[in-house]
CSV table of N, CA and C and ligand atoms in Angstrom, one decimal:
chain,number,residue,atom,x,y,z
A,1,MET,N,-38.5,10.6,-1.4
A,1,MET,CA,-37.8,9.4,-1.3
A,1,MET,C,-37.1,9.8,0.4
A,2,ASP,N,-36.7,8.8,0.9
A,2,ASP,CA,-35.9,8.8,2.2
A,2,ASP,C,-34.2,8.6,1.9
A,3,ASN,N,-33.8,9.4,2.7
A,3,ASN,CA,-32.2,9.2,2.2
A,3,ASN,C,-31.4,7.7,2.6
A,4,PRO,N,-31.1,7.1,1.3
A,4,PRO,CA,-30.8,6.1,1.4
A,4,PRO,C,-30.0,5.2,2.8
A,5,ARG,N,-29.4,4.3,2.7
A,5,ARG,CA,-28.3,3.3,4.0
A,5,ARG,C,-26.5,3.6,3.8
A,6,VAL,N,-26.0,5.0,3.9
A,6,VAL,CA,-25.3,4.8,3.9
A,6,VAL,C,-24.0,4.3,4.5
A,7,ILE,N,-23.0,3.3,4.0
A,7,ILE,CA,-22.0,2.6,4.8
A,7,ILE,C,-20.7,2.5,4.2
A,8,GLU,N,-20.1,3.3,5.2
A,8,GLU,CA,-18.2,3.3,5.1
A,8,GLU,C,-17.4,3.0,5.6
A,9,GLY,N,-16.6,2.7,5.9
A,9,GLY,CA,-15.1,2.5,6.7
A,9,GLY,C,-14.6,3.4,7.9
A,10,GLU,N,-14.2,2.9,8.8
A,10,GLU,CA,-13.7,3.5,10.4
A,10,GLU,C,-12.1,3.1,9.6
A,11,VAL,N,-12.2,4.3,10.0
A,11,VAL,CA,-10.3,4.1,10.1
A,11,VAL,C,-9.3,4.2,10.9
A,12,THR,N,-9.2,3.2,11.5
A,12,THR,CA,-9.1,2.6,12.9
A,12,THR,C,-8.5,1.3,13.0
A,13,ALA,N,-6.9,1.0,13.8
A,13,ALA,CA,-5.8,0.0,13.8
A,13,ALA,C,-6.7,-1.0,14.8
A,14,ARG,N,-7.5,-0.8,15.8
A,14,ARG,CA,-7.7,-1.5,16.4
A,14,ARG,C,-8.8,-2.8,16.3
A,15,GLY,N,-7.8,-4.0,16.4
A,15,GLY,CA,-8.5,-5.1,16.2
A,15,GLY,C,-8.3,-5.5,14.5
A,16,ARG,N,-7.2,-4.8,14.9
A,16,ARG,CA,-6.9,-5.3,12.7
A,16,ARG,C,-5.7,-5.9,13.0
A,17,LYS,N,-5.5,-7.0,11.4
A,17,LYS,CA,-4.2,-7.6,11.5
A,17,LYS,C,-3.6,-7.1,10.0
A,18,VAL,N,-3.3,-5.8,9.6
A,18,VAL,CA,-2.8,-5.3,8.4
A,18,VAL,C,-1.1,-6.0,8.2
A,19,ALA,N,-1.2,-6.5,7.1
A,19,ALA,CA,0.7,-6.9,6.5
A,19,ALA,C,0.5,-5.9,5.3
A,20,ILE,N,2.2,-5.0,5.7
A,20,ILE,CA,3.1,-4.5,4.3
A,20,ILE,C,3.7,-5.1,3.7
A,21,VAL,N,3.5,-4.8,2.1
A,21,VAL,CA,4.3,-5.4,1.1
A,21,VAL,C,5.3,-4.5,1.3
A,22,ALA,N,6.9,-3.8,1.3
A,22,ALA,CA,7.7,-2.8,0.5
A,22,ALA,C,9.2,-3.4,0.6
A,23,ALA,N,8.7,-2.6,-0.3
A,23,ALA,CA,10.0,-2.7,-2.5
A,23,ALA,C,11.3,-2.2,-1.4
A,24,ARG,N,12.1,-2.9,-1.2
A,24,ARG,CA,13.8,-2.5,-1.6
A,24,ARG,C,14.5,-0.7,-2.3
A,25,PHE,N,13.8,-1.9,-3.7
A,25,PHE,CA,14.5,-0.4,-4.6
A,25,PHE,C,14.1,1.4,-4.9
A,26,ASN,N,14.9,2.0,-5.1
A,26,ASN,CA,14.9,3.6,-4.1
A,26,ASN,C,14.7,3.3,-3.2
A,27,GLU,N,15.5,2.2,-2.2
A,27,GLU,CA,14.9,2.3,-0.6
A,27,GLU,C,15.3,3.5,-0.1
A,28,PHE,N,15.8,4.3,-0.5
A,28,PHE,CA,15.7,6.0,0.1
A,28,PHE,C,14.4,7.3,0.2
A,29,ILE,N,13.1,6.6,-0.5
A,29,ILE,CA,11.8,7.3,-0.6
A,29,ILE,C,11.0,5.1,0.3
A,30,VAL,N,11.5,4.7,0.0
A,30,VAL,CA,10.1,3.6,0.8
A,30,VAL,C,10.8,3.3,2.2
A,31,SER,N,11.9,3.8,2.1
A,31,SER,CA,12.0,4.2,4.0
A,31,SER,C,11.0,4.7,4.2
A,32,SER,N,10.6,5.3,3.9
A,32,SER,CA,9.9,6.6,4.5
A,32,SER,C,9.1,7.0,3.8
A,33,LEU,N,8.2,6.2,3.0
A,33,LEU,CA,6.6,5.9,3.3
A,33,LEU,C,6.3,5.0,4.2
A,34,LEU,N,8.0,3.6,4.1
A,34,LEU,CA,7.3,3.1,5.5
A,34,LEU,C,7.2,3.2,7.1
A,35,LYS,N,8.3,4.5,7.3
A,35,LYS,CA,7.9,5.0,9.0
A,35,LYS,C,7.4,5.7,9.1
A,36,GLY,N,6.4,6.1,7.6
A,36,GLY,CA,4.5,7.3,7.7
A,36,GLY,C,3.7,5.9,8.0
A,37,ALA,N,4.4,5.1,7.7
A,37,ALA,CA,2.6,3.8,7.3
A,37,ALA,C,2.9,3.5,8.8
A,38,THR,N,3.8,3.0,8.9
A,38,THR,CA,4.0,2.6,10.5
A,38,THR,C,3.5,3.7,12.2
A,39,ALA,N,3.6,4.2,11.7
A,39,ALA,CA,3.0,5.5,13.2
A,39,ALA,C,2.2,5.6,12.5
A,40,ALA,N,1.4,5.6,11.1
A,40,ALA,CA,-0.1,6.2,10.8
A,40,ALA,C,-1.3,4.3,12.2
A,41,TRP,N,-0.4,3.7,11.6
A,41,TRP,CA,0.0,2.2,12.6
A,41,TRP,C,-1.0,2.6,13.4
A,42,LEU,N,0.5,2.8,14.8
A,42,LEU,CA,0.3,3.0,16.2
A,42,LEU,C,-1.1,4.0,16.2
A,43,GLU,N,-0.9,5.1,14.8
A,43,GLU,CA,-1.4,6.2,15.4
A,43,GLU,C,-3.0,5.9,15.6
A,44,ARG,N,-3.3,5.1,15.5
A,44,ARG,CA,-4.9,5.1,15.2
A,44,ARG,C,-4.7,3.3,15.4
A,45,GLY,N,-4.2,3.3,16.9
A,45,GLY,CA,-3.9,2.1,18.1
A,45,GLY,C,-3.9,0.8,17.5
A,46,GLY,N,-2.7,0.8,16.7
A,46,GLY,CA,-2.9,-0.9,15.8
A,46,GLY,C,-1.1,-1.6,17.1
A,47,GLY,N,-1.7,-2.6,17.8
A,47,GLY,CA,-0.6,-3.2,18.6
A,47,GLY,C,0.7,-3.9,17.2
A,48,VAL,N,2.0,-3.4,17.7
A,48,VAL,CA,3.2,-4.4,16.9
A,48,VAL,C,2.9,-5.8,16.7
A,49,GLU,N,1.5,-6.4,17.5
A,49,GLU,CA,2.7,-7.8,16.9
A,49,GLU,C,1.6,-8.1,15.8
A,50,ASP,N,0.5,-6.9,16.0
A,50,ASP,CA,-0.7,-7.4,14.5
A,50,ASP,C,-0.3,-6.7,13.3
A,51,LEU,N,1.0,-5.4,12.8
A,51,LEU,CA,1.6,-5.9,11.3
A,51,LEU,C,2.5,-6.5,10.9
A,52,LEU,N,2.7,-6.1,10.6
A,52,LEU,CA,4.0,-6.8,9.4
A,52,LEU,C,4.1,-6.7,8.2
A,53,VAL,N,5.8,-6.3,8.0
A,53,VAL,CA,6.0,-6.7,7.6
A,53,VAL,C,7.0,-6.7,6.6
A,54,ALA,N,7.0,-7.3,4.9
A,54,ALA,CA,7.8,-7.8,4.3
A,54,ALA,C,8.6,-7.5,3.5
A,55,ARG,N,9.4,-7.4,2.5
A,55,ARG,CA,10.1,-6.4,2.2
A,55,ARG,C,10.4,-7.4,0.4
A,56,VAL,N,10.7,-6.4,-0.9
A,56,VAL,CA,10.8,-7.4,-2.4
A,56,VAL,C,11.7,-6.9,-2.5
A,57,PRO,N,12.5,-7.3,-4.0
A,57,PRO,CA,13.9,-6.4,-4.4
A,57,PRO,C,12.8,-5.2,-5.0
A,58,GLY,N,11.5,-5.0,-5.8
A,58,GLY,CA,11.1,-4.3,-5.8
A,58,GLY,C,10.2,-4.2,-6.5
A,59,ALA,N,9.1,-3.2,-7.3
A,59,ALA,CA,7.8,-2.9,-7.1
A,59,ALA,C,7.4,-4.4,-7.9
A,60,PHE,N,8.1,-4.4,-9.3
A,60,PHE,CA,7.9,-5.4,-10.1
A,60,PHE,C,7.3,-7.2,-8.8
A,61,GLU,N,7.8,-6.8,-7.9
A,61,GLU,CA,7.8,-8.2,-6.5
A,61,GLU,C,6.3,-8.3,-6.3
A,62,LEU,N,6.3,-6.4,-6.4
A,62,LEU,CA,5.4,-6.9,-4.8
A,62,LEU,C,3.7,-7.9,-5.5
A,63,PRO,N,3.4,-7.6,-6.2
A,63,PRO,CA,1.7,-8.1,-5.9
A,63,PRO,C,2.0,-9.7,-5.9
A,64,VAL,N,3.5,-10.7,-6.4
A,64,VAL,CA,3.2,-11.8,-6.1
A,64,VAL,C,3.2,-12.7,-4.0
A,65,VAL,N,4.5,-11.4,-3.6
A,65,VAL,CA,4.0,-10.8,-2.1
A,65,VAL,C,2.7,-10.8,-1.8
A,66,ALA,N,1.7,-9.3,-2.4
A,66,ALA,CA,0.6,-9.1,-1.4
A,66,ALA,C,-0.3,-10.6,-2.5
A,67,ARG,N,-0.5,-11.4,-3.4
A,67,ARG,CA,-1.8,-11.7,-3.2
A,67,ARG,C,-1.4,-13.3,-2.6
A,68,LYS,N,-0.5,-13.2,-1.7
A,68,LYS,CA,0.5,-14.7,-1.3
A,68,LYS,C,-0.5,-14.3,0.2
A,69,LEU,N,0.2,-12.8,0.5
A,69,LEU,CA,-0.7,-12.4,2.2
A,69,LEU,C,-1.7,-12.8,2.2
A,70,ALA,N,-2.8,-12.3,1.1
A,70,ALA,CA,-4.2,-11.8,0.7
A,70,ALA,C,-4.4,-13.1,1.3
A,71,ALA,N,-4.1,-13.9,0.4
A,71,ALA,CA,-4.7,-14.9,-0.2
A,71,ALA,C,-4.8,-16.8,1.6
A,72,SER,N,-3.5,-15.7,2.6
A,72,SER,CA,-3.6,-16.6,3.3
A,72,SER,C,-4.6,-16.2,4.8
A,73,GLY,N,-5.7,-15.3,4.1
A,73,GLY,CA,-6.8,-15.2,5.6
A,73,GLY,C,-6.5,-14.4,6.4
A,74,ARG,N,-5.1,-14.1,6.9
A,74,ARG,CA,-4.9,-14.2,7.9
A,74,ARG,C,-4.7,-12.7,8.1
A,75,TRP,N,-4.6,-11.7,7.4
A,75,TRP,CA,-4.5,-10.6,7.4
A,75,TRP,C,-6.6,-9.4,6.4
A,76,ASP,N,-6.3,-8.0,7.6
A,76,ASP,CA,-7.7,-7.6,7.1
A,76,ASP,C,-8.1,-6.2,5.1
A,77,ALA,N,-6.4,-6.1,5.8
A,77,ALA,CA,-5.7,-5.4,4.5
A,77,ALA,C,-3.8,-5.9,3.8
A,78,ILE,N,-4.0,-5.2,2.9
A,78,ILE,CA,-2.5,-5.1,2.4
A,78,ILE,C,-2.2,-3.6,1.9
A,79,VAL,N,-1.3,-3.9,3.0
A,79,VAL,CA,-0.7,-2.0,2.0
A,79,VAL,C,1.2,-2.4,1.4
A,80,ALA,N,0.5,-1.8,0.1
A,80,ALA,CA,1.9,-2.0,-0.5
A,80,ALA,C,2.7,-0.7,-0.8
A,81,LEU,N,4.1,-1.0,-0.5
A,81,LEU,CA,5.0,0.5,-1.1
A,81,LEU,C,6.3,0.2,-2.5
A,82,GLY,N,6.4,1.3,-3.0
A,82,GLY,CA,7.4,1.2,-3.5
A,82,GLY,C,8.0,3.0,-4.2
A,83,CYS,N,8.2,2.5,-4.5
A,83,CYS,CA,8.6,3.6,-5.9
A,83,CYS,C,9.6,4.1,-7.1
A,84,VAL,N,9.1,4.3,-8.6
A,84,VAL,CA,8.9,3.9,-9.6
A,84,VAL,C,8.9,5.5,-10.7
A,85,ILE,N,10.3,5.5,-10.2
A,85,ILE,CA,10.7,7.1,-10.8
A,85,ILE,C,11.3,6.3,-12.5
A,86,ARG,N,10.5,7.5,-13.4
A,86,ARG,CA,10.7,6.7,-15.0
A,86,ARG,C,12.3,7.3,-15.0
A,87,GLY,N,12.5,8.8,-14.9
A,87,GLY,CA,14.3,9.1,-15.5
A,87,GLY,C,13.2,9.0,-16.9
A,88,ASP,N,14.1,8.7,-17.4
A,88,ASP,CA,14.4,8.6,-18.5
A,88,ASP,C,14.0,6.5,-20.0
A,89,THR,N,13.9,6.0,-18.8
A,89,THR,CA,14.4,4.9,-19.2
A,89,THR,C,11.9,4.2,-19.5
A,90,PRO,N,12.2,3.3,-20.8
A,90,PRO,CA,10.3,2.5,-20.8
A,90,PRO,C,10.0,1.9,-19.7
A,91,HIS,N,11.4,1.3,-18.8
A,91,HIS,CA,11.5,0.0,-18.6
A,91,HIS,C,10.1,0.6,-17.4
A,92,PHE,N,9.6,1.8,-17.5
A,92,PHE,CA,9.0,1.9,-15.8
A,92,PHE,C,7.1,2.2,-16.3
A,93,ASP,N,7.9,2.1,-17.8
A,93,ASP,CA,5.8,1.2,-17.6
A,93,ASP,C,5.7,0.4,-17.8
A,94,TYR,N,7.2,-0.8,-18.0
A,94,TYR,CA,6.1,-1.8,-17.8
A,94,TYR,C,6.4,-2.1,-15.4
A,95,VAL,N,7.6,-1.6,-15.4
A,95,VAL,CA,7.4,-2.3,-13.5
A,95,VAL,C,5.7,-1.8,-13.2
A,96,ALA,N,6.3,-0.3,-13.2
A,96,ALA,CA,4.7,0.1,-12.9
A,96,ALA,C,3.1,-0.1,-13.5
A,97,GLY,N,3.3,-0.3,-15.1
A,97,GLY,CA,1.8,-1.1,-14.8
A,97,GLY,C,1.7,-2.0,-14.9
A,98,GLU,N,2.7,-3.4,-14.7
A,98,GLU,CA,2.2,-4.7,-14.5
A,98,GLU,C,2.6,-4.5,-12.6
A,99,CYS,N,2.9,-3.6,-11.9
A,99,CYS,CA,2.6,-3.4,-10.4
A,99,CYS,C,1.2,-3.5,-10.0
A,100,ALA,N,1.6,-2.0,-10.6
A,100,ALA,CA,-0.2,-1.7,-10.9
A,100,ALA,C,-1.5,-3.2,-11.0
A,101,ARG,N,-1.4,-3.1,-12.3
A,101,ARG,CA,-1.7,-4.6,-12.8
A,101,ARG,C,-2.3,-5.8,-11.2
A,102,GLY,N,-1.1,-6.0,-10.8
A,102,GLY,CA,-0.9,-6.9,-10.7
A,102,GLY,C,-1.4,-6.6,-8.8
A,103,LEU,N,-2.1,-5.6,-8.5
A,103,LEU,CA,-2.1,-5.1,-7.1
A,103,LEU,C,-2.7,-6.0,-7.3
A,104,ASN,N,-4.0,-4.8,-8.2
A,104,ASN,CA,-6.1,-4.9,-8.3
A,104,ASN,C,-6.0,-6.1,-9.2
A,105,LEU,N,-5.2,-6.9,-9.8
A,105,LEU,CA,-5.8,-8.7,-9.0
A,105,LEU,C,-5.4,-9.0,-9.0
A,106,ALA,N,-5.0,-9.4,-8.1
A,106,ALA,CA,-4.4,-10.3,-6.6
A,106,ALA,C,-6.0,-10.1,-5.4
A,107,SER,N,-5.9,-7.8,-6.0
A,107,SER,CA,-7.5,-8.1,-4.0
A,107,SER,C,-8.5,-8.2,-5.1
A,108,LEU,N,-8.0,-9.0,-6.2
A,108,LEU,CA,-10.0,-8.6,-6.3
A,108,LEU,C,-9.6,-10.3,-6.7
A,109,GLU,N,-8.9,-10.4,-6.9
A,109,GLU,CA,-8.5,-12.6,-6.4
A,109,GLU,C,-9.6,-12.4,-5.5
A,110,THR,N,-8.8,-12.0,-4.8
A,110,THR,CA,-9.8,-13.0,-3.2
A,110,THR,C,-10.0,-11.8,-2.6
A,111,GLY,N,-10.6,-10.6,-2.7
A,111,GLY,CA,-10.9,-10.2,-2.0
A,111,GLY,C,-10.5,-9.8,-1.1
A,112,VAL,N,-9.0,-9.9,-1.3
A,112,VAL,CA,-8.4,-8.9,0.6
A,112,VAL,C,-8.4,-7.0,-0.1
A,113,PRO,N,-8.3,-6.0,0.7
A,113,PRO,CA,-8.1,-4.5,0.3
A,113,PRO,C,-6.7,-4.8,0.5
A,114,ILE,N,-6.1,-4.1,-1.8
A,114,ILE,CA,-4.6,-4.4,-1.6
A,114,ILE,C,-4.4,-3.1,-1.1
A,115,VAL,N,-4.2,-2.6,-1.0
A,115,VAL,CA,-3.6,-0.5,-1.3
A,115,VAL,C,-3.0,-0.4,-2.2
A,116,PHE,N,-2.5,0.5,-2.8
A,116,PHE,CA,-1.8,1.0,-4.2
A,116,PHE,C,-1.0,1.7,-3.6
A,117,GLY,N,0.0,1.7,-2.5
A,117,GLY,CA,0.8,2.8,-2.1
A,117,GLY,C,2.7,3.2,-2.6
A,118,VAL,N,1.4,2.9,-4.0
A,118,VAL,CA,3.6,2.5,-4.6
A,118,VAL,C,3.1,3.5,-5.8
A,119,LEU,N,4.7,4.8,-5.3
A,119,LEU,CA,4.9,6.5,-6.4
A,119,LEU,C,5.2,6.0,-7.4
A,120,THR,N,4.3,6.8,-8.0
A,120,THR,CA,5.1,6.6,-9.5
A,120,THR,C,5.3,8.1,-10.5
A,121,VAL,N,6.3,8.3,-10.4
A,121,VAL,CA,6.6,9.9,-10.6
A,121,VAL,C,7.8,9.8,-11.5
A,122,GLU,N,8.1,11.6,-12.1
A,122,GLU,CA,9.2,10.9,-13.1
A,122,GLU,C,10.0,11.8,-12.4
A,123,THR,N,10.3,12.2,-11.1
A,123,THR,CA,11.6,12.7,-11.0
A,123,THR,C,11.9,11.9,-9.1
A,124,VAL,N,13.0,12.2,-8.8
A,124,VAL,CA,13.3,12.1,-7.3
A,124,VAL,C,12.9,13.9,-6.5
A,125,ASP,N,12.7,14.6,-7.1
A,125,ASP,CA,12.0,16.0,-6.5
A,125,ASP,C,10.3,14.5,-5.9
A,126,GLN,N,10.0,14.9,-7.3
A,126,GLN,CA,8.1,15.0,-6.3
A,126,GLN,C,8.3,13.6,-5.7
A,127,ALA,N,8.9,11.8,-6.0
A,127,ALA,CA,8.8,11.4,-5.1
A,127,ALA,C,9.1,11.2,-4.0
A,128,LEU,N,10.5,12.3,-3.2
A,128,LEU,CA,10.8,13.8,-2.5
A,128,LEU,C,9.4,14.2,-1.7
A,129,GLU,N,9.0,15.0,-2.3
A,129,GLU,CA,7.3,16.0,-1.9
A,129,GLU,C,6.8,14.7,-1.7
A,130,ARG,N,6.2,12.9,-2.2
A,130,ARG,CA,5.3,12.9,-1.2
A,130,ARG,C,5.6,11.2,-0.6
A,131,ALA,N,6.7,11.5,-0.4
A,131,ALA,CA,7.5,10.8,1.0
A,131,ALA,C,7.7,11.5,2.1
A,132,ALA,N,7.2,12.9,1.9
A,132,ALA,CA,7.7,13.8,3.8
A,132,ALA,C,7.0,13.3,4.3
A,133,THR,N,8.3,13.2,5.9
A,133,THR,CA,8.6,13.0,6.7
A,133,THR,C,7.1,13.6,7.7
A,134,THR,N,7.1,14.7,7.3
A,134,THR,CA,6.0,16.2,8.2
A,134,THR,C,4.5,15.3,7.8
A,135,ALA,N,4.0,16.6,5.9
A,135,ALA,CA,2.0,16.6,5.7
A,135,ALA,C,2.3,15.9,4.2
A,136,GLY,N,1.5,14.4,4.7
A,136,GLY,CA,1.3,13.6,2.6
A,136,GLY,C,2.3,13.0,2.7
A,137,ASN,N,2.5,11.8,3.9
A,137,ASN,CA,3.5,10.2,3.2
A,137,ASN,C,3.0,9.8,2.9
A,138,LYS,N,2.7,9.7,1.7
A,138,LYS,CA,1.7,8.6,1.4
A,138,LYS,C,1.6,7.2,1.8
A,139,GLY,N,3.0,6.2,2.5
A,139,GLY,CA,2.7,5.4,2.9
A,139,GLY,C,1.7,6.0,4.2
A,140,GLY,N,1.5,6.7,4.8
A,140,GLY,CA,0.2,7.0,6.1
A,140,GLY,C,-0.9,7.0,5.5
A,141,GLU,N,-1.0,7.6,4.4
A,141,GLU,CA,-2.1,7.7,3.3
A,141,GLU,C,-2.9,6.5,3.1
A,142,SER,N,-2.1,5.3,2.4
A,142,SER,CA,-1.9,4.4,2.3
A,142,SER,C,-2.3,3.3,3.5
A,143,LEU,N,-1.6,3.2,4.3
A,143,LEU,CA,-2.5,2.7,5.3
A,143,LEU,C,-3.0,3.3,5.8
A,144,GLU,N,-4.2,4.7,6.0
A,144,GLU,CA,-5.3,4.5,6.4
A,144,GLU,C,-6.4,4.0,5.9
A,145,THR,N,-6.1,3.9,4.2
A,145,THR,CA,-6.4,3.9,3.5
A,145,THR,C,-7.0,2.5,3.3
A,146,ALA,N,-6.3,1.4,3.9
A,146,ALA,CA,-6.4,0.3,4.0
A,146,ALA,C,-7.6,0.0,5.6
A,147,LEU,N,-7.3,1.0,6.0
A,147,LEU,CA,-7.7,0.9,7.2
A,147,LEU,C,-9.1,0.8,6.9
A,148,GLU,N,-9.6,1.5,6.4
A,148,GLU,CA,-10.8,2.2,6.3
A,148,GLU,C,-11.2,0.6,4.6
A,149,MET,N,-10.8,0.8,4.3
A,149,MET,CA,-11.4,-0.6,2.8
A,149,MET,C,-12.1,-1.7,4.5
A,150,ALA,N,-10.7,-2.2,4.9
A,150,ALA,CA,-10.7,-3.2,6.3
A,150,ALA,C,-12.3,-2.9,7.1
A,151,SER,N,-12.1,-2.6,7.1
A,151,SER,CA,-13.4,-1.9,7.8
A,151,SER,C,-15.4,-1.7,7.5
A,152,LEU,N,-14.6,-1.5,6.2
A,152,LEU,CA,-15.8,-1.6,5.0
A,152,LEU,C,-16.5,-2.8,4.2
A,153,MET,N,-15.3,-3.3,4.1
A,153,MET,CA,-15.7,-5.2,4.4
A,153,MET,C,-16.6,-5.5,4.8
A,154,ALA,N,-16.4,-5.8,5.6
A,154,ALA,CA,-16.1,-5.9,7.0
A,154,ALA,C,-17.8,-5.6,7.3
A,155,ARG,N,-17.8,-4.3,7.1
A,155,ARG,CA,-19.7,-4.1,7.0
A,155,ARG,C,-20.5,-4.3,6.1
A,156,LEU,N,-19.8,-4.5,5.1
A,156,LEU,CA,-20.4,-4.2,3.9
A,156,LEU,C,-21.6,-5.7,4.2
B,1,INI,N1,12.0,-1.4,-9.0
B,1,INI,C1,11.1,0.0,-8.7
B,1,INI,O1,10.8,-0.6,-7.8
B,1,INI,N2,11.3,1.1,-8.9
B,1,INI,C2,12.7,1.4,-10.5
B,1,INI,O2,12.3,2.3,-10.3
B,1,INI,C3,12.6,0.5,-11.1
B,1,INI,N3,13.9,1.1,-12.1
B,1,INI,O3,13.6,1.8,-13.0
B,1,INI,O4,13.8,-0.3,-13.2
B,1,INI,C4,12.5,-1.0,-10.4
B,1,INI,N4,13.1,-1.7,-11.4
B,1,INI,C5,13.2,-3.4,-10.7
B,1,INI,C6,12.2,-4.0,-10.5
B,1,INI,O5,10.9,-4.3,-10.2
B,1,INI,C7,12.5,-5.5,-10.9
B,1,INI,O6,12.6,-6.2,-9.2
B,1,INI,C8,13.1,-5.7,-11.4
B,1,INI,O7,12.7,-6.4,-12.9
B,1,INI,C9,13.6,-8.6,-11.4
B,1,INI,O8,12.2,-8.2,-11.4
């Protein structure tokens, strides 16, 4: 049998419009994710006028805003950024779980890629590691995932 045709997305911001929804809770972490995402957008050739950032109080509020942006038809992909730290509280499971569930549902309902750039960690140190300004910034990675998915969706 011949090799099957393979379709993949390209990680480029040229000609793309992307919206980021970012929680303010744990701002000291989320601001680094936001910086990583913005830097990745510019590195990949995106224009400042084609990137929107909407802020919400906490991770629990990310899905409803992501869904509204996705349903508007104005954005090729949405990136949701937040940070939920477990500490000792069972509240974590509700906030992190409903955030993940809501974002996935919004993506499936609208057909627009919504990337889960929400850190769900046990400790502040783990969060700092994943929000590093050098390598491995989850905000930058999420933005690149959004670009790849936007490209793939357009090619399917
Ligand atoms: N929101 C977060 O984004 N991260 C958290 O760690 C967090 N904790 O720990 O409670 C958190 N709570 C707020 C929540 O997202 C809502 O904003 C709030 O419950 C109002 O709906």
